[in-house]
Coordinates of C-alpha atoms in Angstrom, one line a residue:
X605 CA 0.0 0.0 0.0
X606 CA 2.8 2.4 0.8
X607 CA 4.4 1.7 -2.6
X608 CA 1.1 2.4 -4.5
X609 CA 0.7 5.7 -2.5
X610 CA 4.2 6.7 -3.4
X611 CA 3.7 5.9 -7.1
X612 CA 0.5 7.9 -7.1
X613 CA 2.2 11.0 -5.6
X614 CA 5.1 10.7 -8.1
X615 CA 2.6 10.6 -11.0
X616 CA 0.3 13.4 -9.8
X617 CA 3.1 15.9 -8.9
X618 CA 4.4 16.5 -12.5
X619 CA 0.8 16.8 -13.8
X620 CA 0.0 19.3 -11.0
X621 CA 3.1 21.4 -11.8
X622 CA 2.3 21.4 -15.5
X623 CA -1.4 22.3 -15.0
X624 CA -2.2 26.0 -15.2
X625 CA -2.2 27.4 -11.7
X626 CA -4.3 30.3 -10.3
X627 CA -2.5 33.7 -10.1
X628 CA -2.7 35.5 -6.8
X629 CA -3.5 39.2 -7.4
X630 CA -3.6 42.2 -5.1
X631 CA -7.0 43.1 -3.7
X632 CA -7.6 46.0 -6.1
X633 CA -6.3 44.1 -9.2
X634 CA -9.6 42.4 -9.9
X635 CA -11.1 45.8 -10.9
X636 CA -8.5 46.2 -13.6
X637 CA -9.1 42.8 -15.3
X638 CA -11.1 42.7 -18.5
X639 CA -14.5 41.1 -18.4
X640 CA -13.9 37.4 -18.9
X641 CA -17.5 36.9 -20.0
X642 CA -16.8 38.9 -23.2
X643 CA -16.0 37.0 -26.4
X644 CA -12.2 36.4 -26.9
X645 CA -12.2 38.1 -30.2
X646 CA -13.4 41.4 -28.6
X647 CA -11.0 41.4 -25.7
X648 CA -7.7 39.5 -26.3
X649 CA -7.0 39.9 -30.1
X650 CA -7.6 43.7 -30.5
X651 CA -5.6 44.4 -27.3
X652 CA -2.8 42.3 -28.6
X653 CA -2.8 44.0 -32.0
X654 CA -2.9 47.4 -30.5
X655 CA -0.1 46.6 -28.1
X656 CA 2.0 45.3 -31.0
X657 CA 1.4 48.4 -33.1
X658 CA 1.9 50.8 -30.2
X659 CA 5.1 49.1 -29.2
X660 CA 6.4 49.3 -32.8
X661 CA 5.4 53.0 -33.1
X662 CA 6.9 53.8 -29.7
X663 CA 10.2 52.1 -30.7
X664 CA 10.3 54.1 -33.9
X665 CA 9.5 57.4 -32.1
X666 CA 12.1 56.7 -29.4
X667 CA 14.8 56.0 -32.0
X668 CA 14.0 59.1 -34.0
X669 CA 13.9 61.2 -30.9
X670 CA 17.2 59.7 -29.6
X671 CA 19.0 60.4 -32.9
X672 CA 17.5 63.9 -33.0
X673 CA 18.5 64.7 -29.4
X674 CA 22.0 63.3 -29.8
X675 CA 22.6 65.1 -33.1
X676 CA 20.9 68.3 -31.9
X677 CA 22.6 68.6 -28.5
X678 CA 26.0 67.0 -29.0
X679 CA 26.6 67.9 -32.7
X680 CA 25.0 71.4 -33.0
X681 CA 26.3 72.7 -29.7
X682 CA 29.3 70.8 -28.4
X683 CA 30.9 70.2 -31.8
X684 CA 30.0 73.1 -34.1
X685 CA 29.0 75.9 -31.7
X686 CA 31.3 74.8 -28.9
X687 CA 34.2 74.6 -31.3
X688 CA 33.0 77.6 -33.3
X689 CA 33.5 75.6 -36.5
X690 CA 30.3 76.7 -38.3
X691 CA 30.0 80.2 -37.1
X692 CA 29.9 81.8 -40.5
X693 CA 28.2 78.9 -42.2
X694 CA 24.7 79.8 -41.2
X695 CA 24.2 76.4 -39.5
X696 CA 24.1 78.5 -36.3
X697 CA 21.5 81.3 -36.7
X698 CA 21.7 84.8 -35.3
X699 CA 24.4 87.3 -35.0
X700 CA 27.7 85.6 -34.2
X701 CA 31.3 86.7 -33.6
X702 CA 34.6 84.9 -33.0
X703 CA 38.0 86.3 -32.0
X704 CA 40.9 83.9 -31.6
X705 CA 44.5 84.2 -30.6
X706 CA 46.7 81.1 -31.3
X707 CA 50.2 80.0 -31.0
X708 CA 51.8 77.1 -32.8
X709 CA 55.1 75.4 -32.0
X710 CA 56.7 72.9 -34.3
X711 CA 59.6 71.0 -32.9
X712 CA 62.8 72.6 -34.3
X713 CA 61.0 75.8 -35.6
X714 CA 60.3 79.2 -34.1
X715 CA 57.1 79.9 -32.2
X716 CA 54.4 81.2 -34.5
X717 CA 51.4 83.4 -33.8
X718 CA 48.0 83.8 -35.6
X719 CA 45.1 86.1 -35.0
X720 CA 41.7 85.5 -36.4
X721 CA 38.3 87.2 -36.5
X722 CA 34.9 86.0 -37.9
X723 CA 31.7 88.0 -37.6
X724 CA 28.2 87.3 -39.0
X725 CA 25.7 90.2 -38.5
X726 CA 22.0 90.1 -39.0
X727 CA 21.4 93.5 -40.5
X728 CA 18.6 95.4 -38.6
X729 CA 15.8 97.0 -40.6
X730 CA 16.6 94.9 -43.6
X731 CA 15.4 91.6 -45.1
X732 CA 16.0 88.7 -42.7
X733 CA 17.8 86.9 -45.5
X734 CA 20.6 89.5 -45.7
X735 CA 23.8 89.0 -43.7
X736 CA 27.0 90.9 -43.3
X737 CA 30.2 88.7 -43.1
X738 CA 33.6 89.8 -41.9
X739 CA 36.2 87.1 -41.7
X740 CA 39.9 86.7 -41.5
X741 CA 41.4 84.4 -44.1
X742 CA 41.9 81.1 -42.3
X743 CA 44.0 79.7 -45.1
X744 CA 46.2 82.6 -45.3
X745 CA 49.9 81.8 -44.6
X746 CA 49.9 84.7 -42.2
X747 CA 51.6 83.1 -39.3
X748 CA 54.1 85.5 -37.7
X749 CA 57.0 85.4 -35.2
X750 CA 55.4 88.3 -33.2
X751 CA 51.8 88.5 -32.1
X752 CA 51.4 92.2 -33.0
X753 CA 52.7 91.5 -36.5
X754 CA 50.1 88.7 -36.8
X755 CA 47.3 91.2 -35.9
X756 CA 48.6 93.8 -38.4
X757 CA 49.2 91.4 -41.3
X758 CA 46.0 89.4 -41.1
X759 CA 43.9 89.7 -44.3
X760 CA 40.1 89.9 -44.2
X761 CA 37.1 89.2 -46.4
X762 CA 34.0 91.3 -46.3
X763 CA 30.8 90.2 -48.0
X764 CA 27.1 90.5 -48.1
X765 CA 25.3 87.1 -48.0
X766 CA 21.8 86.6 -49.3
X767 CA 19.9 83.4 -48.2
X768 CA 18.3 82.2 -51.4
X769 CA 16.6 79.2 -49.8
X770 CA 16.4 78.1 -46.2
X771 CA 14.6 74.9 -45.5
X772 CA 15.0 71.9 -43.2
X773 CA 16.8 69.8 -45.9
X774 CA 18.2 72.5 -48.2
X775 CA 20.1 75.8 -47.7
X776 CA 21.4 77.9 -50.5
X777 CA 23.1 81.4 -50.3
X778 CA 25.0 83.8 -52.5
X779 CA 27.9 86.1 -51.4
X780 CA 29.4 89.2 -53.0
X781 CA 32.4 90.8 -51.4
X782 CA 36.1 91.7 -51.4
X783 CA 39.1 90.0 -50.0
X784 CA 42.3 91.5 -48.7
X785 CA 43.5 95.1 -48.9
X786 CA 44.5 97.3 -51.8
X787 CA 44.3 96.4 -54.6
X788 CA 40.9 94.9 -53.9
X789 CA 40.2 91.3 -54.8
X790 CA 36.4 91.1 -55.5
X791 CA 34.7 87.8 -55.4
X792 CA 31.3 86.2 -55.8
X793 CA 30.3 82.8 -54.3
X794 CA 27.3 80.5 -54.5
X795 CA 26.8 77.7 -52.1
X796 CA 24.2 74.9 -51.9
X797 CA 24.0 72.6 -48.8
X798 CA 22.0 69.5 -48.4
X799 CA 21.1 67.7 -45.1
X800 CA 20.0 64.1 -44.9
X801 CA 19.8 61.1 -42.6
X802 CA 21.2 57.8 -43.9
X803 CA 20.1 55.3 -41.2
X804 CA 22.0 56.4 -38.1
X805 CA 24.3 58.6 -40.1
X806 CA 23.6 62.4 -40.5
X807 CA 24.9 63.7 -43.8
X808 CA 25.8 67.3 -44.8
X809 CA 26.9 67.8 -48.4
X810 CA 28.0 71.2 -49.6
X811 CA 28.8 72.4 -53.1
X812 CA 30.4 75.9 -53.6
X813 CA 31.1 77.7 -56.8
X814 CA 33.1 80.9 -56.7
X815 CA 35.1 83.5 -58.7
X816 CA 38.0 85.5 -57.3
X817 CA 39.6 88.1 -59.5
X818 CA 43.1 86.9 -58.4
X819 CA 42.5 83.2 -58.4
X820 CA 39.8 82.8 -61.1
X821 CA 37.0 80.2 -61.1
X822 CA 36.9 77.4 -58.7
X823 CA 34.7 75.0 -56.8
X824 CA 34.6 73.2 -53.5
X825 CA 32.9 69.9 -52.8
X826 CA 32.5 68.9 -49.1
X827 CA 30.9 65.9 -47.4
X828 CA 30.5 65.5 -43.7
X829 CA 29.1 62.4 -42.0
X830 CA 28.2 62.3 -38.3
X831 CA 27.5 59.1 -36.4
X832 CA 26.3 59.4 -32.8
X833 CA 27.8 56.6 -30.7
X834 CA 25.8 57.7 -27.6
X835 CA 24.8 60.9 -25.9
X836 CA 28.4 61.8 -25.1
X837 CA 30.3 60.7 -28.2
X838 CA 30.1 61.6 -31.9
X839 CA 32.2 60.2 -34.7
X840 CA 32.7 62.5 -37.7
X841 CA 34.1 62.0 -41.2
X842 CA 35.1 65.1 -43.3
X843 CA 36.1 65.1 -46.9
X844 CA 36.9 68.0 -49.3
X845 CA 38.0 68.4 -52.8
X846 CA 38.9 71.9 -54.2
X847 CA 39.4 72.6 -57.9
X848 CA 40.8 75.8 -59.4
X849 CA 40.3 76.2 -63.1
X850 CA 43.8 77.8 -63.5
X851 CA 45.5 74.9 -61.6
X852 CA 43.6 72.1 -63.3
X853 CA 43.9 69.7 -60.4
X854 CA 42.1 68.9 -57.1
X855 CA 43.4 69.7 -53.6
X856 CA 42.2 66.8 -51.4
X857 CA 41.6 66.7 -47.7
X858 CA 40.3 63.9 -45.5
X859 CA 40.0 63.8 -41.7
X860 CA 38.4 61.7 -39.0
X861 CA 37.4 62.9 -35.5
X862 CA 35.9 61.4 -32.4
X863 CA 34.3 64.0 -30.1
X864 CA 33.8 63.1 -26.5
X865 CA 31.8 65.4 -24.2
X866 CA 33.6 65.2 -20.8
X867 CA 31.1 67.5 -19.1
X868 CA 29.0 70.6 -19.6
X869 CA 32.1 72.8 -20.0
X870 CA 34.7 70.6 -21.8
X871 CA 35.1 68.4 -24.9
X872 CA 38.0 66.2 -26.0
X873 CA 38.5 65.4 -29.7
X874 CA 40.7 62.7 -31.2
X875 CA 41.5 63.5 -34.8
X876 CA 43.6 62.4 -37.8
X877 CA 43.8 63.4 -41.4
X878 CA 45.6 63.5 -44.7
X879 CA 45.9 66.0 -47.5
X880 CA 47.3 65.9 -51.0
X881 CA 46.3 66.7 -54.6
X882 CA 45.6 65.1 -58.0
X883 CA 48.4 66.9 -59.9
X884 CA 50.1 63.6 -60.7
X885 CA 47.3 61.3 -59.8
X886 CA 45.5 61.3 -56.4
X887 CA 48.5 61.5 -54.0
X888 CA 48.6 62.2 -50.3
X889 CA 51.8 63.7 -48.9
X890 CA 50.8 65.3 -45.6
X891 CA 49.4 63.5 -42.5
X892 CA 48.6 64.4 -38.9
X893 CA 47.2 62.8 -35.8
X894 CA 46.5 64.3 -32.4
X895 CA 44.0 65.4 -29.8
X896 CA 42.1 68.7 -29.1
X897 CA 41.0 69.6 -25.5
X898 CA 38.7 72.5 -25.3
X899 CA 37.2 74.1 -22.2
X900 CA 35.0 77.0 -21.2
X901 CA 37.1 79.2 -19.0
X902 CA 34.8 82.1 -18.5
X903 CA 31.0 82.1 -18.6
X904 CA 29.7 80.7 -21.8
X905 CA 31.8 82.6 -24.4
X906 CA 35.5 82.3 -23.5
X907 CA 37.3 79.1 -24.4
X908 CA 40.8 77.7 -24.0
X909 CA 42.1 75.0 -26.3
X910 CA 45.3 72.9 -26.3
X911 CA 46.0 70.6 -29.3
X912 CA 49.2 68.4 -29.3
X913 CA 49.7 66.4 -32.5
X914 CA 52.2 64.7 -34.7
X915 CA 52.8 65.6 -38.4
X916 CA 54.4 63.8 -41.3
X917 CA 55.1 65.7 -44.5
X918 CA 56.8 64.8 -47.8
X919 CA 59.0 67.9 -47.6
X920 CA 60.6 66.7 -44.4
X921 CA 60.9 63.0 -45.6
X922 CA 58.0 62.1 -43.4
X923 CA 59.9 62.6 -40.2
X924 CA 57.8 62.7 -37.1
X925 CA 57.4 66.3 -36.0
X926 CA 55.7 67.0 -32.7
X927 CA 53.4 70.1 -32.8
X928 CA 51.7 72.0 -30.0
X929 CA 49.0 74.5 -30.5
X930 CA 47.4 76.8 -27.9
X931 CA 44.3 78.9 -28.6
X932 CA 42.3 81.4 -26.6
X933 CA 39.0 82.1 -28.3
X934 CA 35.9 84.1 -27.5
X935 CA 32.5 83.3 -29.1
X936 CA 29.9 86.0 -28.9
X937 CA 26.3 85.4 -30.0
X938 CA 22.9 87.0 -30.1
X939 CA 20.1 84.8 -31.3

């Protein structure tokens, strides 16, 4: 008898564990349950379908909002506005100004100084599409051995910019101005810029056509790709090809950067790049790799930057040359 009782228990126990068990609910949970007397098709199936659709739509909205917030906060502020890179490019609206004082030391060479100014003014009492641009020539070889000389010898461009089209995906503008001192070097420039999202990548493509009296006709093609790794890191790819009709070859530039927001007042960037031309086929003969540390040092408009890097150039037989750059910069804005 004891053996039969034991066998019965051993047989019933697995069946009991497999059989659906009642769920113990809190006292107020019964009021939240659906009416079990209702037909299954009116309770279970519609709720399941709605839940699936809602979950899918919520996931899509979350992903779109996440990419928007990352690209909007990290990219627009901490990369472009924080570094002042697109101050004149109308990617940052409103009246903007940038004044910078930089020193650059290459191992074995004398200390160099460079002074820079960029201003974009929204003209009052005029069409909102009209801007006044004043900018020092960033590509000018105006590095000096004395800071006062660098201020005196800096060349400037002054132009009026008219925003032809300003939409979410497209932005086009036209500039007319002069560059340098006497004799004047007048120029005209047309730029078209396209913004797009390619999956997680944010793309900005820019095509610029221009004419300078001293340099003739030319064009710039630029492509920038941003990939947000998270809310604190952004990976960026920059490419540019410049063609002057008188030169009949392209100047080529590529660079990669990883931006890391360390806090509300500092950003660290790891960057590397190469430059060359297509005079004898696409050839790269200048390389660099380094870091940039930038920090707010006074309120929200004074920044200090230190950028150590290594350079390798064909003219120096690709010897490793340490370079240190220090920059003090003020960014003034009025939205």
